[in-house]
């Protein structure tokens, strides 16, 4: 069974940094585009970032570009989202999700999410 | 940037049909995916590529897409269908994923 397991969510002060992780046992990253999607409390889904399968190219939503960095460690089957200069509006549950070959494909597997709270 | 518009809520009695719309400029030229999210849970794919169902999704769920509107239809609605439903596309111009704002289904 496909599993995506996020971790690392925490309470962090505005302006601070945090790295969250997504363990993906059994995934061959070169075959899958992986993404982060977030959901602020009581709000809808917002795409954050994608890392492509073969090239590991990354793309970011305008709201996080220049502050967040998406990376992967194939030896550990783990994805990372490094978040810096955090703002209150970054408070959300962060989900990692797989998207097949990427492009126009759907998010077919989701993790359970990890909560990031930005507050003083 | 590309925008998807969904009505905030839909209410329907058990056994009736629920219809969810997702509006976007010439959305019929894009492929649309739909997700169901129940309280406290991660989203789950219910329709992909406009009208395909993942394994395990009942035939009561169907989708269509044409012109400026994509539609998710749930026939013979059950209490267990109560959830938020989101549409999603990929905007090739920006290479960004776009979600609609979501529609909350209430089963009366």
Short mmCIF file of N, CA, C and O in Angstrom, two decimals, chain B residues 1 4 8 14 20 24 26 29 31 34-38 40 52 60 64-65 71-72 84 88 96-97 101 104-105 108:
data_model
loop_
_atom_site.label_atom_id
_atom_site.label_comp_id
_atom_site.label_asym_id
_atom_site.label_seq_id
_atom_site.Cartn_x
_atom_site.Cartn_y
_atom_site.Cartn_z
N UNK B 1 -3.37 34.87 -13.32
CA UNK B 1 -3.37 33.45 -13.00
C UNK B 1 -4.77 32.88 -13.20
O UNK B 1 -5.76 33.59 -13.13
N UNK B 4 -10.47 29.15 -10.59
CA UNK B 4 -11.59 28.23 -10.59
C UNK B 4 -12.61 28.68 -9.55
O UNK B 4 -12.25 28.96 -8.41
N UNK B 8 -20.04 27.97 -2.62
CA UNK B 8 -19.59 27.55 -1.30
C UNK B 8 -20.34 26.36 -0.72
O UNK B 8 -19.77 25.61 0.08
N UNK B 14 -31.26 13.02 1.13
CA UNK B 14 -30.80 11.67 0.81
C UNK B 14 -31.58 11.06 -0.34
O UNK B 14 -32.80 11.24 -0.44
N UNK B 20 -22.26 19.67 -8.47
CA UNK B 20 -21.22 20.63 -8.10
C UNK B 20 -20.64 21.22 -9.38
O UNK B 20 -20.26 20.49 -10.28
N UNK B 24 -14.42 28.07 -14.94
CA UNK B 24 -13.12 28.60 -15.31
C UNK B 24 -13.12 28.95 -16.78
O UNK B 24 -13.86 28.33 -17.56
N UNK B 26 -12.73 28.79 -20.33
CA UNK B 26 -12.46 27.70 -21.28
C UNK B 26 -11.93 26.46 -20.56
O UNK B 26 -11.03 25.77 -21.05
N UNK B 29 -11.11 22.97 -22.13
CA UNK B 29 -9.86 22.66 -22.82
C UNK B 29 -8.81 22.08 -21.86
O UNK B 29 -7.73 21.70 -22.29
N UNK B 31 -7.99 19.41 -18.33
CA UNK B 31 -8.48 18.22 -17.64
C UNK B 31 -8.72 18.57 -16.17
O UNK B 31 -7.90 19.24 -15.54
N UNK B 34 -11.37 15.96 -9.34
CA UNK B 34 -12.23 16.28 -8.19
C UNK B 34 -11.79 15.49 -6.95
O UNK B 34 -11.47 14.31 -7.05
N UNK B 35 -11.82 16.16 -5.81
CA UNK B 35 -11.42 15.56 -4.54
C UNK B 35 -12.53 15.72 -3.51
O UNK B 35 -13.20 16.76 -3.48
N UNK B 36 -12.65 14.71 -2.69
CA UNK B 36 -13.58 14.73 -1.57
C UNK B 36 -12.75 14.84 -0.28
O UNK B 36 -11.77 14.11 -0.11
N UNK B 37 -13.14 15.74 0.62
CA UNK B 37 -12.44 15.85 1.89
C UNK B 37 -13.45 15.85 3.03
O UNK B 37 -14.25 16.78 3.16
N UNK B 38 -13.38 14.83 3.83
CA UNK B 38 -14.23 14.74 5.02
C UNK B 38 -13.51 15.39 6.20
O UNK B 38 -12.27 15.47 6.20
N UNK B 40 -11.37 16.42 9.18
CA UNK B 40 -10.23 15.79 9.83
C UNK B 40 -9.45 14.83 8.98
O UNK B 40 -8.51 14.19 9.47
N UNK B 52 -13.26 10.05 -15.19
CA UNK B 52 -12.84 8.72 -14.75
C UNK B 52 -12.95 8.56 -13.25
O UNK B 52 -12.68 9.50 -12.50
N UNK B 60 -22.05 6.04 -8.56
CA UNK B 60 -22.90 7.20 -8.29
C UNK B 60 -22.16 8.52 -8.56
O UNK B 60 -22.80 9.56 -8.75
N UNK B 64 -18.20 15.63 -15.76
CA UNK B 64 -18.21 16.10 -17.14
C UNK B 64 -17.51 17.45 -17.19
O UNK B 64 -17.31 18.11 -16.16
N UNK B 65 -17.15 17.85 -18.41
CA UNK B 65 -16.42 19.11 -18.56
C UNK B 65 -16.61 19.63 -19.96
O UNK B 65 -16.30 18.94 -20.95
N UNK B 71 -18.40 19.74 -14.14
CA UNK B 71 -19.46 19.35 -13.21
C UNK B 71 -19.16 17.99 -12.60
O UNK B 71 -18.77 17.05 -13.29
N UNK B 72 -19.34 17.91 -11.29
CA UNK B 72 -19.31 16.65 -10.56
C UNK B 72 -20.75 16.36 -10.13
O UNK B 72 -21.42 17.24 -9.58
N UNK B 84 -16.49 18.21 1.89
CA UNK B 84 -16.11 19.30 0.99
C UNK B 84 -15.59 18.69 -0.31
O UNK B 84 -14.87 17.69 -0.29
N UNK B 88 -9.85 20.73 -9.46
CA UNK B 88 -8.43 21.07 -9.63
C UNK B 88 -8.04 20.91 -11.08
O UNK B 88 -8.48 19.96 -11.75
N UNK B 96 1.43 25.81 -13.02
CA UNK B 96 0.99 25.76 -11.64
C UNK B 96 -0.30 24.95 -11.52
O UNK B 96 -1.14 24.93 -12.42
N UNK B 97 -0.45 24.31 -10.37
CA UNK B 97 -1.70 23.62 -10.04
C UNK B 97 -2.67 24.63 -9.44
O UNK B 97 -2.27 25.52 -8.67
N UNK B 101 -12.22 26.86 -4.81
CA UNK B 101 -12.37 27.19 -3.41
C UNK B 101 -13.10 26.13 -2.58
O UNK B 101 -13.10 26.20 -1.36
N UNK B 104 -19.11 22.81 0.02
CA UNK B 104 -19.50 21.96 1.15
C UNK B 104 -20.85 21.32 0.84
O UNK B 104 -21.83 22.03 0.58
N UNK B 105 -20.89 19.99 0.85
CA UNK B 105 -22.13 19.26 0.66
C UNK B 105 -22.77 18.96 2.00
O UNK B 105 -22.15 18.31 2.86
N UNK B 108 -29.36 16.74 3.85
CA UNK B 108 -30.44 17.18 4.75
C UNK B 108 -31.05 16.03 5.53
O UNK B 108 -31.00 14.88 5.11
#
